[in-house]
Coordinates of C-alpha atoms (C1' of nucleotides) in Angstrom, one line a residue:
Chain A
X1 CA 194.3 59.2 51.6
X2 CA 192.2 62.4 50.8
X3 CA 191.2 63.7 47.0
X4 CA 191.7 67.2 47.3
X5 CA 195.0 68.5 47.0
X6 CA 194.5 70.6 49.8
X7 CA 193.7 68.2 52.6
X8 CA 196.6 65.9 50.9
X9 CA 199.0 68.8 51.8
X10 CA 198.1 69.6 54.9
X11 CA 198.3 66.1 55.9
X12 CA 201.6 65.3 54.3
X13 CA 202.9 68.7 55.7
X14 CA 202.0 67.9 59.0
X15 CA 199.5 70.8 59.7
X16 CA 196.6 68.8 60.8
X17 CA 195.4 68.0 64.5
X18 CA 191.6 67.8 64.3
X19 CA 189.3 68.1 61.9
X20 CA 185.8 68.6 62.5
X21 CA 185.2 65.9 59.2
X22 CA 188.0 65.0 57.2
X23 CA 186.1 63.6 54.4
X24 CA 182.9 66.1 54.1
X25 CA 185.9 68.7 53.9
X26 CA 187.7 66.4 51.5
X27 CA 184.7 65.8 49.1
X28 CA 183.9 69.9 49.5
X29 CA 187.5 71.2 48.3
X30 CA 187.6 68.3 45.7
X31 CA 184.8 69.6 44.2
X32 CA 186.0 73.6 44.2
X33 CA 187.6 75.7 45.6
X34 CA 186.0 76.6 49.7
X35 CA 186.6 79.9 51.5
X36 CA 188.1 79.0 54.1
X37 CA 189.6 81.4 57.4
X38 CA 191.5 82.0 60.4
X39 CA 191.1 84.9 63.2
X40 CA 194.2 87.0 64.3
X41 CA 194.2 88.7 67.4
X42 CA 194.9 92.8 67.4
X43 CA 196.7 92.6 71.1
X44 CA 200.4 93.1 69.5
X45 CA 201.6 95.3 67.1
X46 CA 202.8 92.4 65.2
X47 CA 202.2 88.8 64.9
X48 CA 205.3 86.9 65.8
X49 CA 206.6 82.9 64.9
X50 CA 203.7 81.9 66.9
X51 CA 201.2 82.7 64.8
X52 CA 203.2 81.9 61.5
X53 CA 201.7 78.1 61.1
X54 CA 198.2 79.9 61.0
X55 CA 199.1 82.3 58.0
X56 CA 201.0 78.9 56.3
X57 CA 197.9 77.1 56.5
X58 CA 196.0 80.6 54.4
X59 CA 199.0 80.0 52.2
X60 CA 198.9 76.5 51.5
X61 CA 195.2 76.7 51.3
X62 CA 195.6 79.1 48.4
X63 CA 198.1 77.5 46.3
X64 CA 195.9 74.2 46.3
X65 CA 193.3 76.4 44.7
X66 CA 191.0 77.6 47.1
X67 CA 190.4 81.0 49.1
X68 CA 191.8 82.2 52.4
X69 CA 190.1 85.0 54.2
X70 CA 192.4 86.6 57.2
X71 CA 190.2 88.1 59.9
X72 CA 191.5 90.9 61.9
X73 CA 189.8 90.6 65.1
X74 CA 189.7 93.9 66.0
X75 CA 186.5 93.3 67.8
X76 CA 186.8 90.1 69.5
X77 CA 190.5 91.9 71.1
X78 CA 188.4 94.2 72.6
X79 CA 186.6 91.3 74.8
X80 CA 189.7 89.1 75.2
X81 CA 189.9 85.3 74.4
X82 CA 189.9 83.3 77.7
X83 CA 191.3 80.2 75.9
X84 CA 194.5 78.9 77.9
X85 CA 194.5 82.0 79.9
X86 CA 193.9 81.7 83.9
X87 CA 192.8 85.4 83.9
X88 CA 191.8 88.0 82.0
X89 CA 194.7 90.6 81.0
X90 CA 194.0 94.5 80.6
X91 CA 192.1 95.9 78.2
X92 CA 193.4 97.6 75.3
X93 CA 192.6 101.5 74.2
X94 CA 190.1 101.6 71.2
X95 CA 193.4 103.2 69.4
X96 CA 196.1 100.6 70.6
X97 CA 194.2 97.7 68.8
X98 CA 193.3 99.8 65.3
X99 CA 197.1 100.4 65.8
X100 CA 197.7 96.9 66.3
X101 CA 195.7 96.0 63.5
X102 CA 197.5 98.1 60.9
X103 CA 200.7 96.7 62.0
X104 CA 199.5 93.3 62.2
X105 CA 198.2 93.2 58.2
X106 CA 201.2 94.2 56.5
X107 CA 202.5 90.9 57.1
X108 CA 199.5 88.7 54.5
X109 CA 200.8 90.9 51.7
X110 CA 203.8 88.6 51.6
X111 CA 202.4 85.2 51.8
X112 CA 199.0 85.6 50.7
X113 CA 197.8 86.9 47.0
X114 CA 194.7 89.3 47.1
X115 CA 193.8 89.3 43.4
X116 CA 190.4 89.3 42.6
X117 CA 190.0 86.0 41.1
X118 CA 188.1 83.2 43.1
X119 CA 191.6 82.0 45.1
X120 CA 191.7 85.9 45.7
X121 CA 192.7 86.5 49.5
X122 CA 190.4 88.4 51.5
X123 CA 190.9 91.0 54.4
X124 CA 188.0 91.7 56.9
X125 CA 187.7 93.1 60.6
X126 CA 185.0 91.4 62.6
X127 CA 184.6 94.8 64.5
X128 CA 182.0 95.8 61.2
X129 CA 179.8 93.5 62.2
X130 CA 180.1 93.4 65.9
X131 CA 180.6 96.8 66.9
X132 CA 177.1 97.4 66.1
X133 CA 175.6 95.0 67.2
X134 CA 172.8 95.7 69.8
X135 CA 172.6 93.4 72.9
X136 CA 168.9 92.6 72.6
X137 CA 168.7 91.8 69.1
X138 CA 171.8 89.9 69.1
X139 CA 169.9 87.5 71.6
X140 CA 167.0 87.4 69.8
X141 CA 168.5 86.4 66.7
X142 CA 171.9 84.4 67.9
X143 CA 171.3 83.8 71.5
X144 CA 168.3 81.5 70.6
X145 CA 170.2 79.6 68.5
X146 CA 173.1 79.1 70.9
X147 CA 173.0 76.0 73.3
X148 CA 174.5 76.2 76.5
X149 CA 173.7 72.7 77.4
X150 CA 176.3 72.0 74.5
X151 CA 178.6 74.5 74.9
X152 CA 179.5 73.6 78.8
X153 CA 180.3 70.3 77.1
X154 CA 183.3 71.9 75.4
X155 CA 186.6 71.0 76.9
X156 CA 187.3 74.3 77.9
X157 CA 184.7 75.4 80.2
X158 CA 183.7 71.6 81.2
X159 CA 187.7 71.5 82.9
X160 CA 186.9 74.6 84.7
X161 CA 183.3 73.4 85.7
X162 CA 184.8 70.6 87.2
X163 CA 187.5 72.6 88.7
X164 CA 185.6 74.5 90.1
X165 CA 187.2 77.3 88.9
X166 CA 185.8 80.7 87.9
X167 CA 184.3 80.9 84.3
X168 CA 183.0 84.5 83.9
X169 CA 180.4 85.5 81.5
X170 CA 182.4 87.4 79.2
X171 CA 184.8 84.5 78.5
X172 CA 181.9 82.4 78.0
X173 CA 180.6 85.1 75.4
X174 CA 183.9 85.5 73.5
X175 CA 182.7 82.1 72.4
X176 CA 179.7 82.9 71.3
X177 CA 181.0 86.0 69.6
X178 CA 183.7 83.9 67.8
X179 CA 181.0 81.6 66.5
X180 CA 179.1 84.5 64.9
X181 CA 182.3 85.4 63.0
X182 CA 182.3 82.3 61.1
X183 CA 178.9 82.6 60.8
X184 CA 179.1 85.9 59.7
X185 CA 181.8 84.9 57.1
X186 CA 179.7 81.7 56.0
X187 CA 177.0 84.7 55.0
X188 CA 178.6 87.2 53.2
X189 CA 181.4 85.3 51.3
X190 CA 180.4 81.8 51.5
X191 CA 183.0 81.0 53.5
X192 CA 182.6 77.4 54.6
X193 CA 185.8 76.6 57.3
X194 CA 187.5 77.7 60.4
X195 CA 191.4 77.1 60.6
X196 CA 193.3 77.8 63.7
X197 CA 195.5 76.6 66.5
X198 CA 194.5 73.1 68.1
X199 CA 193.5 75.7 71.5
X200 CA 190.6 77.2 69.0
X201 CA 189.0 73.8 68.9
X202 CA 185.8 74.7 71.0
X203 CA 185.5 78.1 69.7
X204 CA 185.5 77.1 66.0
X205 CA 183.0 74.2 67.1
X206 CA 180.8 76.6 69.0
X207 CA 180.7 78.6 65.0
X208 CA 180.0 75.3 63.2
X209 CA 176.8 74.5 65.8
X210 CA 176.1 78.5 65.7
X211 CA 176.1 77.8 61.1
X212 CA 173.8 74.9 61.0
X213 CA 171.5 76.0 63.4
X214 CA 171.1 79.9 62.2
X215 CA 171.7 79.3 57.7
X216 CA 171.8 75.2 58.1
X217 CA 175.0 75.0 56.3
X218 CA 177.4 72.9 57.1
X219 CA 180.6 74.5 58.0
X220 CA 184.3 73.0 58.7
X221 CA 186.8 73.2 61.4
X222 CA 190.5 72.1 60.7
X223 CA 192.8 72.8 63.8
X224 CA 196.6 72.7 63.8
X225 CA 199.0 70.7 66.5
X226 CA 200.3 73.1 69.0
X227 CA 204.2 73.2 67.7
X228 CA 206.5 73.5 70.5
X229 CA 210.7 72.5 69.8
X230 CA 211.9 69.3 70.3
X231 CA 213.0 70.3 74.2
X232 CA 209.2 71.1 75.0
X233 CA 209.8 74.9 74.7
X234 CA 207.1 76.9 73.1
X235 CA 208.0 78.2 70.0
X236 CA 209.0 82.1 68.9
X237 CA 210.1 82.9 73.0
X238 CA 213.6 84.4 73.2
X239 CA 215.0 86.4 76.0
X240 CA 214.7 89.5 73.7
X241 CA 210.8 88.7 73.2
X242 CA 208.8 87.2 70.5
X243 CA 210.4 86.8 67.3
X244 CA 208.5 89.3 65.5
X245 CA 207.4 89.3 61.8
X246 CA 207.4 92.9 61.2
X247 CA 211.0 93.7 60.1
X248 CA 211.0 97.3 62.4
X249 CA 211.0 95.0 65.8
X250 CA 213.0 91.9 63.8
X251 CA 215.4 92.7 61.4
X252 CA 215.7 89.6 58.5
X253 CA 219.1 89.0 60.0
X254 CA 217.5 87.7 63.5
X255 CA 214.8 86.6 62.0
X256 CA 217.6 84.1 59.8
X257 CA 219.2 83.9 62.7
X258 CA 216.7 82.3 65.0
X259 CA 215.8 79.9 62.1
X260 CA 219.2 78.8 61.8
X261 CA 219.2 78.3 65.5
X262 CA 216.9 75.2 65.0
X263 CA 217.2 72.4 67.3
X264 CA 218.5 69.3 65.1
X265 CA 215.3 66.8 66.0
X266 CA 212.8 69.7 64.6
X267 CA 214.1 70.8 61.4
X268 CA 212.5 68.2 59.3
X269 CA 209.4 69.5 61.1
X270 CA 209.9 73.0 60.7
X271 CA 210.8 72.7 56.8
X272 CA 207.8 70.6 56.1
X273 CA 205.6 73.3 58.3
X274 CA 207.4 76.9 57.3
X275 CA 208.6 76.3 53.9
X276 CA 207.5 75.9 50.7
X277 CA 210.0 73.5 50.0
X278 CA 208.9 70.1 47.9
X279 CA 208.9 67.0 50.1
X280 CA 211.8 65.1 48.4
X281 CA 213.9 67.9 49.2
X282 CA 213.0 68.3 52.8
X283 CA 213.5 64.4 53.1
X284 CA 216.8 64.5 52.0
X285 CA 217.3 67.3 54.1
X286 CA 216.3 65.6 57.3
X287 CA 218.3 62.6 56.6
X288 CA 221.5 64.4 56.8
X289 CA 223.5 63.3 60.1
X290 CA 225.7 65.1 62.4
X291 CA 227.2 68.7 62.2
X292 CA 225.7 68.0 58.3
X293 CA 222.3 68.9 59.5
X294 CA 223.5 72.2 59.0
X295 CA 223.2 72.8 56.1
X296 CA 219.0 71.5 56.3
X297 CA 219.2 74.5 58.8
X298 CA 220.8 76.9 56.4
X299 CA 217.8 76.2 54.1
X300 CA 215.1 76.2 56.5
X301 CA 216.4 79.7 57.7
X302 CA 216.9 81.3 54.2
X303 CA 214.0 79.8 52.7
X304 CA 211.4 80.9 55.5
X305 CA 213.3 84.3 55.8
X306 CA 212.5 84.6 51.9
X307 CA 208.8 83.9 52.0
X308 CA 208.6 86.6 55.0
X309 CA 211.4 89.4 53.7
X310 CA 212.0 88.5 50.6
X311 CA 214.5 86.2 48.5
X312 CA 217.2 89.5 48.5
X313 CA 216.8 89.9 51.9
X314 CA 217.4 86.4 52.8
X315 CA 220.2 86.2 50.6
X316 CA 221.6 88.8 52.3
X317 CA 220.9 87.7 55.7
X318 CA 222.4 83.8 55.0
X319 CA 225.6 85.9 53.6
X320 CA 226.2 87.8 56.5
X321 CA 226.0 84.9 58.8
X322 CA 228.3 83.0 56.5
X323 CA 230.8 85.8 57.2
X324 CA 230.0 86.1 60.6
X325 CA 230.1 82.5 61.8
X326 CA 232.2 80.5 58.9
X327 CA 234.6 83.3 57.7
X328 CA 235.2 85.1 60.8
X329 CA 235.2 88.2 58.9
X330 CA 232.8 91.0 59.6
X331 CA 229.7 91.6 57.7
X332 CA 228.4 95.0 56.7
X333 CA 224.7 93.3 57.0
X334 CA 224.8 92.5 60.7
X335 CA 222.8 95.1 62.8
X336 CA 224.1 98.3 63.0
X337 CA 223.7 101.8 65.2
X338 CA 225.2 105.0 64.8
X339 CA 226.7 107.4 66.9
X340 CA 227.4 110.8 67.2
X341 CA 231.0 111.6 65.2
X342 CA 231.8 113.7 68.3
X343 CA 230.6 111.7 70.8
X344 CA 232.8 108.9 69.8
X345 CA 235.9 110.8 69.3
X346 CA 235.2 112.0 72.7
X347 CA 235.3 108.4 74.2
X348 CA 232.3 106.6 74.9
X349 CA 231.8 103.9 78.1
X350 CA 231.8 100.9 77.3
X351 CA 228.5 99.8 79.0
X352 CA 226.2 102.9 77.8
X353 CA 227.5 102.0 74.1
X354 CA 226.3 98.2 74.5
X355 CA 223.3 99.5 76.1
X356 CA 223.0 101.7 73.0
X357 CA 223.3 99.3 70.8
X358 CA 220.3 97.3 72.3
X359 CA 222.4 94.2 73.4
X360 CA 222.4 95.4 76.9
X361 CA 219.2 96.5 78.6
X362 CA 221.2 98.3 81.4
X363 CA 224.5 99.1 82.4
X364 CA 224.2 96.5 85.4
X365 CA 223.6 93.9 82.7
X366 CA 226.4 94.7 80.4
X367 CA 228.6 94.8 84.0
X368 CA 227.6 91.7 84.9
X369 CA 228.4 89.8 81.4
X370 CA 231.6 91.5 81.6
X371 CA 232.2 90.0 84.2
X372 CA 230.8 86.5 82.8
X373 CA 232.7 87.4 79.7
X374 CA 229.8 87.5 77.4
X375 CA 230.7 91.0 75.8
X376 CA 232.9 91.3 73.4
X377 CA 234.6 94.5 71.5
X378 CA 235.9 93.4 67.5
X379 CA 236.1 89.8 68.6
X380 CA 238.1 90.7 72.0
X381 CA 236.3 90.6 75.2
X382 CA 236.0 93.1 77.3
X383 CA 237.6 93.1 80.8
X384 CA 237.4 96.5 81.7
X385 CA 233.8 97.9 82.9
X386 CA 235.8 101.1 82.8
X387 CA 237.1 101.3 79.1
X388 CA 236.2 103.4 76.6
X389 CA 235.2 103.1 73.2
X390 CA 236.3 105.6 70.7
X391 CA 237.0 106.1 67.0
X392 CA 240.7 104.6 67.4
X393 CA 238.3 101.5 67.8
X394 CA 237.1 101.7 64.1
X395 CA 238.4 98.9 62.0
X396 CA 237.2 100.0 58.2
X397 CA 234.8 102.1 59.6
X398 CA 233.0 100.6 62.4
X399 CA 232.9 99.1 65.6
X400 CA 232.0 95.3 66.1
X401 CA 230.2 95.0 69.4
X402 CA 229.5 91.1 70.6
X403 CA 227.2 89.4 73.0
X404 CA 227.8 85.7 73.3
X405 CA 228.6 83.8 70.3
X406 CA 226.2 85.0 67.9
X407 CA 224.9 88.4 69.1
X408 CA 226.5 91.4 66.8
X409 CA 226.2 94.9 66.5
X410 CA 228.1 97.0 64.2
X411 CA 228.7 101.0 65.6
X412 CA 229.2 103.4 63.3
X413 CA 230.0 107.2 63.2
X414 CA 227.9 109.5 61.8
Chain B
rG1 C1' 175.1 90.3 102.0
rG2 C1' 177.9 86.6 105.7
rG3 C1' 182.2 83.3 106.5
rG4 C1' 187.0 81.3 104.9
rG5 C1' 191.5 81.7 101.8
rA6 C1' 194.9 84.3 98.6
rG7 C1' 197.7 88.4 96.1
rU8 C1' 206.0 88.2 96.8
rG9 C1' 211.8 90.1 93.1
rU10 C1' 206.8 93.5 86.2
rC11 C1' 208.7 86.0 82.6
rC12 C1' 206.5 82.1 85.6
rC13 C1' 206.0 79.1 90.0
rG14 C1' 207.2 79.7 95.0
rA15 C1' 209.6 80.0 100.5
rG16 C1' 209.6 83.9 103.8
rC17 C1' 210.3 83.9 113.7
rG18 C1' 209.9 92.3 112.6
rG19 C1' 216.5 93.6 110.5
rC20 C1' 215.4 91.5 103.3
rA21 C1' 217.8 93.3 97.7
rA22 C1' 214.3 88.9 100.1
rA23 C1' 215.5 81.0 100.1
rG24 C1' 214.5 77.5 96.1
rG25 C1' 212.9 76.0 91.3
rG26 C1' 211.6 76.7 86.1
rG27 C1' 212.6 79.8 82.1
rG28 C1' 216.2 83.1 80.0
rC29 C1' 221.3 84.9 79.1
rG30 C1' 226.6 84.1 79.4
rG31 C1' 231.0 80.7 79.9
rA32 C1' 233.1 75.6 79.1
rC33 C1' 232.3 71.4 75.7
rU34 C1' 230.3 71.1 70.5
rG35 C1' 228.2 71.7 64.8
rU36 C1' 225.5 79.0 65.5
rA37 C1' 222.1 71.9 67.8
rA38 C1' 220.8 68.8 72.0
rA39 C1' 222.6 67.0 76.7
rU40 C1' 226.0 68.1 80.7
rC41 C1' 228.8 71.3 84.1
rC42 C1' 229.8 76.4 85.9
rG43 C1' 228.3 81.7 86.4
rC44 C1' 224.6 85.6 86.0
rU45 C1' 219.3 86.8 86.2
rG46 C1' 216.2 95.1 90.5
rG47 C1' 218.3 100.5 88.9
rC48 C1' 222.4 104.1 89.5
rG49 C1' 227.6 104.5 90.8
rU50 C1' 234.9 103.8 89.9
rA51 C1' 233.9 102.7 95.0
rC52 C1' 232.7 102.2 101.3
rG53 C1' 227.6 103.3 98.9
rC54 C1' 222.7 105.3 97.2
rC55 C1' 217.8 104.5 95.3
rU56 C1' 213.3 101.4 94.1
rU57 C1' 210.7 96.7 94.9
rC58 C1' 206.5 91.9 98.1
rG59 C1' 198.0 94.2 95.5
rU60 C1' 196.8 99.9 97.0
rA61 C1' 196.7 103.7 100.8
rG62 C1' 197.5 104.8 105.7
rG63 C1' 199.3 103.4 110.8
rU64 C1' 202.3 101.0 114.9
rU65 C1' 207.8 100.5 115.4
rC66 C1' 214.7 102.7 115.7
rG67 C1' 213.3 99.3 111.8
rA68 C1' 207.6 96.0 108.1
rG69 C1' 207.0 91.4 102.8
rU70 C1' 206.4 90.1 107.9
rC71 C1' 202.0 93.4 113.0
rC72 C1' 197.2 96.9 112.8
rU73 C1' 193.3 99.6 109.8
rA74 C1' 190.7 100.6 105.3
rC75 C1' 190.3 99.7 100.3
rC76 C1' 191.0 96.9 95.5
rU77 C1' 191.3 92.2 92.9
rC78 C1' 190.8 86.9 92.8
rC79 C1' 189.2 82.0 94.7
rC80 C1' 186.0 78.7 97.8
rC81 C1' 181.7 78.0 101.0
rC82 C1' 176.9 79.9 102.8
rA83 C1' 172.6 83.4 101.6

RNA sequence: GGGGGAGUGUCCCGAGCGGCAAAGGGGGCGGACUGUAAAUCCGCUGGCGUACGCCUUCGUAGGUUCGAGUCCUACCUCCCCCA
């Protein structure tokens, strides 16, 4: 059982999968609090569910009293991480990533604290230390210290080696780059461990090697488990995209939604991994059998919409579905569009207006779920490819388009 | 540099004698059943059009053919072997 509150957490919670040494780590955050960080990835606009365990573990890490530090890698995007990939994907524009990047930080303001104190959350780009660096020097002074007789021992390249599949040189590198991040950290805020997804594994290893041989301090990698739901599906992947955190691309309503949406066998999982919630609650929660487990669901979806929107806006979120799904009443906080006053009293086709509304990607889709009789117009489905939607529609001022069971869009005039 | 193999429906995998909007999976979505779950069964899974229909797709660009994913040429990318 480990001292430190921290590693206690993390174990109880569920977030551990490796750890480079459980008890050096243990004695270290017994003894105060260690800097500790993970790398984010500028190739989307946002971070979606997949990378929410990550900022959980910076979370969790900071309320047991110690410091989490989120990277932006701005500069490792611009080389790509190989890890899990068969091949490389395009390169991104200079502009799309510092793009990226601004979208991509927002998010740490909600579940991280950057006061100044030593907990203090820190913010840092690895592009101001690797942009400038100059290929010579950089072998000189890292390269030396780098051994590739160890690092075609990680798992990684070894499976490929044996393979005999293609490794190239700059997937090798974005090893070696990743290394001198932590290194880099370990430096300039004493930051002693590496956090990330169990797939990180060799790269965080390849900094720990990269710490003791350049500033012989001993550094610490903890990696996660890879969470997929209980059906072997990887997590955050709907037909719609990744469930985004950025409420522009996923309103708090999805995001509640897709929470609530839980498989029964992982809720006890996700509570314990995506809430703050104590873990006599979440036990009780799990124990509850048969269409009760709702209610765990409920829970899990306000309470992790809350830590990302907001306690109003997950309040708001859990009533609307309540209205929604239990009541059967509509809800002025499901998704809504607008339309032109005189385009609707004109009449407006029902496909275009479901395409409009973003349930429909084209009108060949909407024609074909009318035809599977997926849409629906204020709870009656639609038979008609050919009907129109107009302001004799509106039912106290707006127009309840439906997709399946739980898709909703209200139209309104305006 | 030489030799061999491969790139298919923009989610993935994967069939494809010259007549193909292109087999089959997986995934996803919808319907039924349920508890906004899982499992199961059924349907859908290029764009436009009310419609006989039109348009765009098989790495890229040309060519042969009434007609090309399918044949020819060049090029690009990837993999393997040899140098």
């Amino acid at each position: 059982m480990p001292k430190s509150d921290f590693l206690r957490v993390f174990e109880e919670r569920g977030f551990i999968h490796q750890c480079s040494d459980l008890e050096g780590l243990d004695a270290l955050a017994a003894s105060g609090p260690v800097s500790g960080y993970i790398g984010f990835d500028c190739t989307a606009p946002s971070l979606h569910v997949g990378s929410l365990l990550q900022i959980m573990m910076l979370r969790w890490m900071q309320k047991t009293g110690h410091r989490p530090i989120a990277l932006m890698g701005s500069g490792t995007t611009r080389v790509g991480d190989p890890s899990g990939k068969d091949e490389s994907r395009k390169v991104l524009s200079e502009a799309d990533i510092e793009a990226n990047k601004n979208g991509i930080r927002t998010v740490f303001d909600r579940f991280l604290d950057f006061g100044s104190g030593p907990t203090g959350a820190l913010m840092v780009d690895n592009a101001d230390w690797l942009l400038g660096l100059n290929y010579i020097s950089f072998l000189r002074d890292v390269g030396r210290h780098v051994s590739v007789n160890q690092m075609i021992q990680r798992d990684s390249v070894r499976m490929r080696l044996e393979r005999e599949q293609h490794l190239s040189f700059l997937e090798f590198n974005y090893m070696v780059l990743q290394g001198y991040d932590f290194v880099e950290l370990a430096r300039r805020f004493g930051c002693r461990l590496q956090l990330g997804g169990s797939d990180q594994w060799g790269n965080i290893i390849s900094g720990i090697d990269l710490g003791r041989r350049m500033e012989n301090v001993e550094l610490f990698a903890l990696t996660s488990p890879l969470i997929t739901t209980a059906s072997g599906a990887k997590m955050g992947k709907t037909a719609a995209g990744a469930v985004w955190l950025n409420a522009d691309l996923v309103s708090p309503y999805e995001y509640w939604q897709f929470w609530r949406n839980t498989e029964d066998a992982d809720v006890g999982r996700f509570l314990r991994l995506f809430t703050d919630l104590p873990l006599d609650e979440i036990a009780r929660l799990e124990a509850l059998g048969g269409a009760e487990i709702n209610e765990a669901k409920k829970v899990l979806a306000t309470e992790a919409t809350a830590l990302l929107h907001g306690r109003a806006a997950a309040g708001e979120a859990s009533e609307a579905a309540r209205r929604t799904f239990e009541e059967g009443t509509r809800a002025d906080a499901l998704p809504t569009i607008t339309v032109a006053e005189a385009d609707l009293a004109a009449g407006i086709g029902v496909l275009g207006l479901f395409v409009q509304a973003g349930l429909m990607s084209s009108n060949g889709e909407a024609r074909r779920a009318i035809r599977g009789g997926g849409l629906r117009i204020n709870d009656t489905a639609v038979t008609d490819e050919k009907a129109v939607v107009s302001a004799v529609d509106l039912a106290e001022g707006a127009i309840k388009l439906s997709h399946g069971r739980k898709k909703h869009v209200l139209v309104r005039a305006g």
